[in-house]
């Protein structure tokens, strides 16, 4: 069974610090990797996706992928209280999956002033 | 532009009953997926539909069924409800065919089974 594991939380960082969220996956055939943010009581929203090994930066967010180690991470620089949410790592396989993602259990991030 | 819309937003049922949840994708999106999210866990894949055909099914019992209509809206049906079916049911749509996880989620239908 394909699995996605995230670092256990909750994670608490001070405002302005770097938050580091980690995720490992079991299926070596996985092709696409996603980070979703979910505020309490709300639905998940996509914040980053990465397909190739290496880093991908978007504003304060950097996604890192290492397929050899089956590892993907999300760094949030200059963390703000508004970043406080649950972060979900999701993986899509290489087949014709139009909307099938395997999600991790989520990591709760709290950014305190 | 309207996002993914789901109805009802909240509902309470008793064990053994049946429930129908509805979803309208973003205009132009032909793919709809359903996910179940139990409190404290990540969403779990239930079904995916593309162009009105089932393209994938997760590890859920046959009590769960779904369909997609010609206008690309979708229904999720759950029969013989169990207490463990209490969860947030999320519908997600996407535009592109092929492998993509760029899903747009609706606000969900929160089901409580008593």
PDB file of C-alpha atoms in Angstrom:
ATOM      1  CA  UNK A   1       0.000   0.000   0.000  1.00  0.00           C
ATOM      2  CA  UNK A   2       1.348   3.374  -1.019  1.00  0.00           C
ATOM      3  CA  UNK A   3       2.144   5.511   1.995  1.00  0.00           C
ATOM      4  CA  UNK A   4       3.031   9.102   2.652  1.00  0.00           C
ATOM      5  CA  UNK A   5       4.478   9.991   6.024  1.00  0.00           C
ATOM      6  CA  UNK A   6       4.989  13.471   7.422  1.00  0.00           C
ATOM      7  CA  UNK A   7       7.045  14.610  10.375  1.00  0.00           C
ATOM      8  CA  UNK A   8       4.993  14.447  13.504  1.00  0.00           C
ATOM      9  CA  UNK A   9       3.808  17.698  14.913  1.00  0.00           C
ATOM     10  CA  UNK A  10       2.721  19.990  16.067  1.00  0.00           C
ATOM     11  CA  UNK A  11       5.534  22.272  14.960  1.00  0.00           C
ATOM     12  CA  UNK A  12       5.859  25.625  16.695  1.00  0.00           C
ATOM     13  CA  UNK A  13       8.159  28.380  15.417  1.00  0.00           C
ATOM     14  CA  UNK A  14       8.539  32.062  16.302  1.00  0.00           C
ATOM     15  CA  UNK A  15       7.484  34.739  13.856  1.00  0.00           C
ATOM     16  CA  UNK A  16      10.233  35.423  11.318  1.00  0.00           C
ATOM     17  CA  UNK A  17      11.839  31.985  11.659  1.00  0.00           C
ATOM     18  CA  UNK A  18      12.131  29.244   9.039  1.00  0.00           C
ATOM     19  CA  UNK A  19       9.610  26.411   9.310  1.00  0.00           C
ATOM     20  CA  UNK A  20      10.719  23.068   7.897  1.00  0.00           C
ATOM     21  CA  UNK A  21       8.146  20.440   6.975  1.00  0.00           C
ATOM     22  CA  UNK A  22       9.189  16.986   5.842  1.00  0.00           C
ATOM     23  CA  UNK A  23       7.573  14.115   3.991  1.00  0.00           C
ATOM     24  CA  UNK A  24       8.629  10.657   2.816  1.00  0.00           C
ATOM     25  CA  UNK A  25       6.796   8.409   0.386  1.00  0.00           C
ATOM     26  CA  UNK A  26       6.934   4.689  -0.285  1.00  0.00           C
ATOM     27  CA  UNK A  27       6.084   4.399  -4.001  1.00  0.00           C
ATOM     28  CA  UNK A  28       9.192   4.843  -6.164  1.00  0.00           C
ATOM     29  CA  UNK A  29       6.907   5.310  -9.179  1.00  0.00           C
ATOM     30  CA  UNK A  30       5.555   8.562  -7.782  1.00  0.00           C
ATOM     31  CA  UNK A  31       5.913  11.382 -10.247  1.00  0.00           C
ATOM     32  CA  UNK A  32       4.348  14.502  -8.789  1.00  0.00           C
ATOM     33  CA  UNK A  33       4.503  16.025  -5.340  1.00  0.00           C
ATOM     34  CA  UNK A  34       2.302  18.643  -3.783  1.00  0.00           C
ATOM     35  CA  UNK A  35       1.978  20.703  -0.635  1.00  0.00           C
ATOM     36  CA  UNK A  36      -1.472  21.769   0.447  1.00  0.00           C
ATOM     37  CA  UNK A  37      -2.319  24.119   3.293  1.00  0.00           C
ATOM     38  CA  UNK A  38      -5.484  23.608   5.308  1.00  0.00           C
ATOM     39  CA  UNK A  39      -6.732  26.165   7.777  1.00  0.00           C
ATOM     40  CA  UNK A  40      -8.885  24.885  10.606  1.00  0.00           C
ATOM     41  CA  UNK A  41     -12.396  24.160   9.378  1.00  0.00           C
ATOM     42  CA  UNK A  42     -11.492  24.896   5.773  1.00  0.00           C
ATOM     43  CA  UNK A  43     -10.646  22.845   2.703  1.00  0.00           C
ATOM     44  CA  UNK A  44      -7.087  22.186   1.469  1.00  0.00           C
ATOM     45  CA  UNK A  45      -5.545  24.704  -0.929  1.00  0.00           C
ATOM     46  CA  UNK A  46      -2.553  24.033  -3.149  1.00  0.00           C
ATOM     47  CA  UNK A  47       0.514  26.118  -2.327  1.00  0.00           C
ATOM     48  CA  UNK A  48       3.358  24.325  -4.125  1.00  0.00           C
ATOM     49  CA  UNK A  49       3.998  21.490  -6.542  1.00  0.00           C
ATOM     50  CA  UNK A  50       7.265  19.972  -7.705  1.00  0.00           C
ATOM     51  CA  UNK A  51       8.005  17.356 -10.345  1.00  0.00           C
ATOM     52  CA  UNK A  52      11.813  17.348 -10.692  1.00  0.00           C
ATOM     53  CA  UNK A  53      14.654  16.735  -8.273  1.00  0.00           C
ATOM     54  CA  UNK A  54      16.010  19.859  -6.654  1.00  0.00           C
ATOM     55  CA  UNK A  55      14.512  23.034  -5.287  1.00  0.00           C
ATOM     56  CA  UNK A  56      11.576  25.110  -6.411  1.00  0.00           C
ATOM     57  CA  UNK A  57      10.993  28.532  -4.924  1.00  0.00           C
ATOM     58  CA  UNK A  58       7.821  30.589  -4.844  1.00  0.00           C
ATOM     59  CA  UNK A  59       7.968  33.677  -2.680  1.00  0.00           C
ATOM     60  CA  UNK A  60       8.607  32.628   0.915  1.00  0.00           C
ATOM     61  CA  UNK A  61       8.055  28.953   0.085  1.00  0.00           C
ATOM     62  CA  UNK A  62      10.662  26.482  -1.168  1.00  0.00           C
ATOM     63  CA  UNK A  63       9.855  22.885  -2.059  1.00  0.00           C
ATOM     64  CA  UNK A  64      12.698  20.381  -2.198  1.00  0.00           C
ATOM     65  CA  UNK A  65      12.531  16.961  -3.851  1.00  0.00           C
ATOM     66  CA  UNK A  66      14.959  14.055  -3.659  1.00  0.00           C
ATOM     67  CA  UNK A  67      13.542  11.076  -5.551  1.00  0.00           C
ATOM     68  CA  UNK A  68      16.492   8.827  -4.691  1.00  0.00           C
ATOM     69  CA  UNK A  69      15.746   9.286  -1.003  1.00  0.00           C
ATOM     70  CA  UNK A  70      11.977   9.425  -1.601  1.00  0.00           C
ATOM     71  CA  UNK A  71      11.867  12.644   0.329  1.00  0.00           C
ATOM     72  CA  UNK A  72      10.127  15.955  -0.203  1.00  0.00           C
ATOM     73  CA  UNK A  73      10.176  18.998   2.037  1.00  0.00           C
ATOM     74  CA  UNK A  74       8.683  22.459   2.335  1.00  0.00           C
ATOM     75  CA  UNK A  75      10.534  25.415   3.810  1.00  0.00           C
ATOM     76  CA  UNK A  76       8.665  28.528   4.841  1.00  0.00           C
ATOM     77  CA  UNK A  77      10.936  31.533   5.317  1.00  0.00           C
ATOM     78  CA  UNK A  78      10.031  34.546   7.451  1.00  0.00           C
ATOM     79  CA  UNK A  79       7.125  32.638   8.980  1.00  0.00           C
ATOM     80  CA  UNK A  80       4.047  34.694   9.796  1.00  0.00           C
ATOM     81  CA  UNK A  81       1.180  33.977  12.219  1.00  0.00           C
ATOM     82  CA  UNK A  82      -1.047  33.671   9.132  1.00  0.00           C
ATOM     83  CA  UNK A  83       1.004  30.622   8.115  1.00  0.00           C
ATOM     84  CA  UNK A  84      -0.417  28.751  11.106  1.00  0.00           C
ATOM     85  CA  UNK A  85      -2.292  25.832   9.569  1.00  0.00           C
ATOM     86  CA  UNK A  86      -2.067  22.123   8.810  1.00  0.00           C
ATOM     87  CA  UNK A  87       0.279  21.341   5.932  1.00  0.00           C
ATOM     88  CA  UNK A  88      -0.506  18.270   3.856  1.00  0.00           C
ATOM     89  CA  UNK A  89       2.012  16.497   1.662  1.00  0.00           C
ATOM     90  CA  UNK A  90       0.438  14.697  -1.311  1.00  0.00           C
ATOM     91  CA  UNK A  91       1.828  12.382  -3.944  1.00  0.00           C
ATOM     92  CA  UNK A  92       0.492  11.393  -7.348  1.00  0.00           C
ATOM     93  CA  UNK A  93       1.641   8.305  -9.220  1.00  0.00           C
ATOM     94  CA  UNK A  94       2.801   8.075 -12.818  1.00  0.00           C
ATOM     95  CA  UNK A  95      -0.382   6.576 -14.191  1.00  0.00           C
ATOM     96  CA  UNK A  96      -3.382   8.218 -15.743  1.00  0.00           C
ATOM     97  CA  UNK A  97      -4.616   9.513 -12.425  1.00  0.00           C
ATOM     98  CA  UNK A  98      -6.740  12.507 -13.118  1.00  0.00           C
ATOM     99  CA  UNK A  99      -7.337  13.390  -9.539  1.00  0.00           C
ATOM    100  CA  UNK A 100      -5.962  10.673  -7.317  1.00  0.00           C
ATOM    101  CA  UNK A 101      -3.609  11.829  -4.608  1.00  0.00           C
ATOM    102  CA  UNK A 102      -2.225  10.008  -1.607  1.00  0.00           C
ATOM    103  CA  UNK A 103      -2.012  12.410   1.321  1.00  0.00           C
ATOM    104  CA  UNK A 104       0.067  12.298   4.450  1.00  0.00           C
ATOM    105  CA  UNK A 105      -1.527  12.776   7.825  1.00  0.00           C
ATOM    106  CA  UNK A 106      -0.576  16.446   7.952  1.00  0.00           C
ATOM    107  CA  UNK A 107       1.690  18.539  10.159  1.00  0.00           C
ATOM    108  CA  UNK A 108       0.176  21.273  12.298  1.00  0.00           C
ATOM    109  CA  UNK A 109       2.273  24.436  12.191  1.00  0.00           C
ATOM    110  CA  UNK A 110       1.875  27.217  14.723  1.00  0.00           C
ATOM    111  CA  UNK A 111       3.736  30.494  14.243  1.00  0.00           C
ATOM    112  CA  UNK A 112       3.726  32.511  17.452  1.00  0.00           C
ATOM    113  CA  UNK A 113       4.350  36.268  17.599  1.00  0.00           C
TER     114      UNK A 113
ATOM    115  CA  UNK B   1     -15.670  32.970 -10.853  1.00  0.00           C
ATOM    116  CA  UNK B   2     -17.361  30.335  -8.755  1.00  0.00           C
ATOM    117  CA  UNK B   3     -15.149  27.722  -7.169  1.00  0.00           C
ATOM    118  CA  UNK B   4     -16.075  24.145  -6.443  1.00  0.00           C
ATOM    119  CA  UNK B   5     -19.436  24.104  -4.691  1.00  0.00           C
ATOM    120  CA  UNK B   6     -20.698  21.322  -2.466  1.00  0.00           C
ATOM    121  CA  UNK B   7     -24.008  20.677  -0.795  1.00  0.00           C
ATOM    122  CA  UNK B   8     -25.140  20.232   1.858  1.00  0.00           C
ATOM    123  CA  UNK B   9     -22.431  21.794   4.024  1.00  0.00           C
ATOM    124  CA  UNK B  10     -23.493  19.981   7.178  1.00  0.00           C
ATOM    125  CA  UNK B  11     -25.797  17.053   7.786  1.00  0.00           C
ATOM    126  CA  UNK B  12     -26.656  14.628  10.536  1.00  0.00           C
ATOM    127  CA  UNK B  13     -27.810  11.080   9.843  1.00  0.00           C
ATOM    128  CA  UNK B  14     -28.408   7.964  11.901  1.00  0.00           C
ATOM    129  CA  UNK B  15     -26.839   4.571  11.433  1.00  0.00           C
ATOM    130  CA  UNK B  16     -28.305   2.594   8.537  1.00  0.00           C
ATOM    131  CA  UNK B  17     -29.534   5.623   6.636  1.00  0.00           C
ATOM    132  CA  UNK B  18     -28.450   6.721   3.181  1.00  0.00           C
ATOM    133  CA  UNK B  19     -26.844  10.022   2.179  1.00  0.00           C
ATOM    134  CA  UNK B  20     -26.281  11.841  -1.123  1.00  0.00           C
ATOM    135  CA  UNK B  21     -23.650  14.550  -1.408  1.00  0.00           C
ATOM    136  CA  UNK B  22     -23.438  16.863  -4.395  1.00  0.00           C
ATOM    137  CA  UNK B  23     -20.623  18.712  -6.099  1.00  0.00           C
ATOM    138  CA  UNK B  24     -20.351  21.231  -8.915  1.00  0.00           C
ATOM    139  CA  UNK B  25     -16.847  21.638 -10.352  1.00  0.00           C
ATOM    140  CA  UNK B  26     -15.249  24.836 -11.516  1.00  0.00           C
ATOM    141  CA  UNK B  27     -16.580  25.819 -14.934  1.00  0.00           C
ATOM    142  CA  UNK B  28     -14.512  24.107 -17.619  1.00  0.00           C
ATOM    143  CA  UNK B  29     -13.201  21.390 -15.305  1.00  0.00           C
ATOM    144  CA  UNK B  30     -14.074  17.886 -16.460  1.00  0.00           C
ATOM    145  CA  UNK B  31     -12.475  15.879 -13.674  1.00  0.00           C
ATOM    146  CA  UNK B  32     -14.054  15.414 -10.262  1.00  0.00           C
ATOM    147  CA  UNK B  33     -12.622  13.489  -7.337  1.00  0.00           C
ATOM    148  CA  UNK B  34     -14.044  12.657  -3.944  1.00  0.00           C
ATOM    149  CA  UNK B  35     -12.072  12.412  -0.719  1.00  0.00           C
ATOM    150  CA  UNK B  36     -12.951  11.511   2.855  1.00  0.00           C
ATOM    151  CA  UNK B  37     -11.179  13.357   5.654  1.00  0.00           C
ATOM    152  CA  UNK B  38     -11.536  12.044   9.170  1.00  0.00           C
ATOM    153  CA  UNK B  39     -10.664  14.508  11.931  1.00  0.00           C
ATOM    154  CA  UNK B  40      -6.920  14.708  12.474  1.00  0.00           C
ATOM    155  CA  UNK B  41      -5.996  12.835   9.297  1.00  0.00           C
ATOM    156  CA  UNK B  42      -5.231  13.666   5.697  1.00  0.00           C
ATOM    157  CA  UNK B  43      -7.869  13.231   2.986  1.00  0.00           C
ATOM    158  CA  UNK B  44      -8.342   9.704   1.639  1.00  0.00           C
ATOM    159  CA  UNK B  45      -9.169   9.118  -2.002  1.00  0.00           C
ATOM    160  CA  UNK B  46     -12.605   7.614  -2.713  1.00  0.00           C
ATOM    161  CA  UNK B  47     -13.381   8.102  -6.419  1.00  0.00           C
ATOM    162  CA  UNK B  48     -12.283   9.972  -9.488  1.00  0.00           C
ATOM    163  CA  UNK B  49     -14.393  10.731 -12.562  1.00  0.00           C
ATOM    164  CA  UNK B  50     -13.289  12.173 -15.835  1.00  0.00           C
ATOM    165  CA  UNK B  51     -15.622  12.828 -18.744  1.00  0.00           C
ATOM    166  CA  UNK B  52     -18.409  10.994 -16.885  1.00  0.00           C
ATOM    167  CA  UNK B  53     -16.438   7.780 -16.562  1.00  0.00           C
ATOM    168  CA  UNK B  54     -15.015   6.325 -13.359  1.00  0.00           C
ATOM    169  CA  UNK B  55     -11.235   6.466 -13.646  1.00  0.00           C
ATOM    170  CA  UNK B  56     -10.273   5.337 -10.170  1.00  0.00           C
ATOM    171  CA  UNK B  57     -11.602   3.954  -6.936  1.00  0.00           C
ATOM    172  CA  UNK B  58      -9.997   3.962  -3.519  1.00  0.00           C
ATOM    173  CA  UNK B  59     -10.155   1.342  -0.808  1.00  0.00           C
ATOM    174  CA  UNK B  60     -13.741   1.932   0.256  1.00  0.00           C
ATOM    175  CA  UNK B  61     -16.593  -0.589   0.560  1.00  0.00           C
ATOM    176  CA  UNK B  62     -19.325  -0.976  -2.028  1.00  0.00           C
ATOM    177  CA  UNK B  63     -21.613   1.084   0.174  1.00  0.00           C
ATOM    178  CA  UNK B  64     -19.889   4.051  -1.436  1.00  0.00           C
ATOM    179  CA  UNK B  65     -20.846   4.913  -4.998  1.00  0.00           C
ATOM    180  CA  UNK B  66     -20.668   7.957  -7.219  1.00  0.00           C
ATOM    181  CA  UNK B  67     -21.553   9.233 -10.631  1.00  0.00           C
ATOM    182  CA  UNK B  68     -20.847  12.205 -12.869  1.00  0.00           C
ATOM    183  CA  UNK B  69     -23.477  13.940 -14.940  1.00  0.00           C
ATOM    184  CA  UNK B  70     -23.272  15.422 -18.466  1.00  0.00           C
ATOM    185  CA  UNK B  71     -22.698  18.882 -16.968  1.00  0.00           C
ATOM    186  CA  UNK B  72     -19.731  17.396 -15.015  1.00  0.00           C
ATOM    187  CA  UNK B  73     -21.383  17.777 -11.630  1.00  0.00           C
ATOM    188  CA  UNK B  74     -21.164  14.740  -9.399  1.00  0.00           C
ATOM    189  CA  UNK B  75     -22.914  12.881  -6.614  1.00  0.00           C
ATOM    190  CA  UNK B  76     -21.450  10.704  -3.897  1.00  0.00           C
ATOM    191  CA  UNK B  77     -23.821   8.191  -2.338  1.00  0.00           C
ATOM    192  CA  UNK B  78     -23.248   6.264   0.851  1.00  0.00           C
ATOM    193  CA  UNK B  79     -25.638   3.503   1.913  1.00  0.00           C
ATOM    194  CA  UNK B  80     -26.127   1.813   5.268  1.00  0.00           C
ATOM    195  CA  UNK B  81     -24.263   4.511   7.159  1.00  0.00           C
ATOM    196  CA  UNK B  82     -21.918   3.520   9.964  1.00  0.00           C
ATOM    197  CA  UNK B  83     -20.616   5.647  12.816  1.00  0.00           C
ATOM    198  CA  UNK B  84     -17.181   5.496  11.179  1.00  0.00           C
ATOM    199  CA  UNK B  85     -18.512   7.287   8.107  1.00  0.00           C
ATOM    200  CA  UNK B  86     -18.592  10.509  10.097  1.00  0.00           C
ATOM    201  CA  UNK B  87     -16.129  12.758   8.302  1.00  0.00           C
ATOM    202  CA  UNK B  88     -15.626  15.743   6.036  1.00  0.00           C
ATOM    203  CA  UNK B  89     -16.309  14.747   2.439  1.00  0.00           C
ATOM    204  CA  UNK B  90     -14.340  16.806  -0.022  1.00  0.00           C
ATOM    205  CA  UNK B  91     -14.944  17.199  -3.704  1.00  0.00           C
ATOM    206  CA  UNK B  92     -12.112  18.400  -5.919  1.00  0.00           C
ATOM    207  CA  UNK B  93     -12.021  19.362  -9.569  1.00  0.00           C
ATOM    208  CA  UNK B  94      -9.191  19.770 -12.020  1.00  0.00           C
ATOM    209  CA  UNK B  95      -8.889  21.052 -15.563  1.00  0.00           C
ATOM    210  CA  UNK B  96      -6.198  19.137 -17.306  1.00  0.00           C
ATOM    211  CA  UNK B  97      -6.395  15.585 -18.448  1.00  0.00           C
ATOM    212  CA  UNK B  98      -3.599  13.321 -17.417  1.00  0.00           C
ATOM    213  CA  UNK B  99      -1.625  13.106 -14.235  1.00  0.00           C
ATOM    214  CA  UNK B 100      -2.126  16.152 -12.112  1.00  0.00           C
ATOM    215  CA  UNK B 101      -2.559  16.861  -8.473  1.00  0.00           C
ATOM    216  CA  UNK B 102      -3.448  20.483  -8.997  1.00  0.00           C
ATOM    217  CA  UNK B 103      -6.807  19.976  -7.434  1.00  0.00           C
ATOM    218  CA  UNK B 104      -9.242  22.660  -6.397  1.00  0.00           C
ATOM    219  CA  UNK B 105     -11.243  21.598  -3.372  1.00  0.00           C
ATOM    220  CA  UNK B 106     -14.705  22.622  -2.325  1.00  0.00           C
ATOM    221  CA  UNK B 107     -15.449  23.541   1.287  1.00  0.00           C
ATOM    222  CA  UNK B 108     -16.744  20.045   1.944  1.00  0.00           C
ATOM    223  CA  UNK B 109     -19.813  18.365   3.373  1.00  0.00           C
ATOM    224  CA  UNK B 110     -19.472  17.527   7.038  1.00  0.00           C
ATOM    225  CA  UNK B 111     -21.372  14.335   7.800  1.00  0.00           C
ATOM    226  CA  UNK B 112     -22.161  13.246  11.330  1.00  0.00           C
ATOM    227  CA  UNK B 113     -23.585   9.762  11.838  1.00  0.00           C
ATOM    228  CA  UNK B 114     -25.302   9.139  15.174  1.00  0.00           C
TER     229      UNK B 114
END
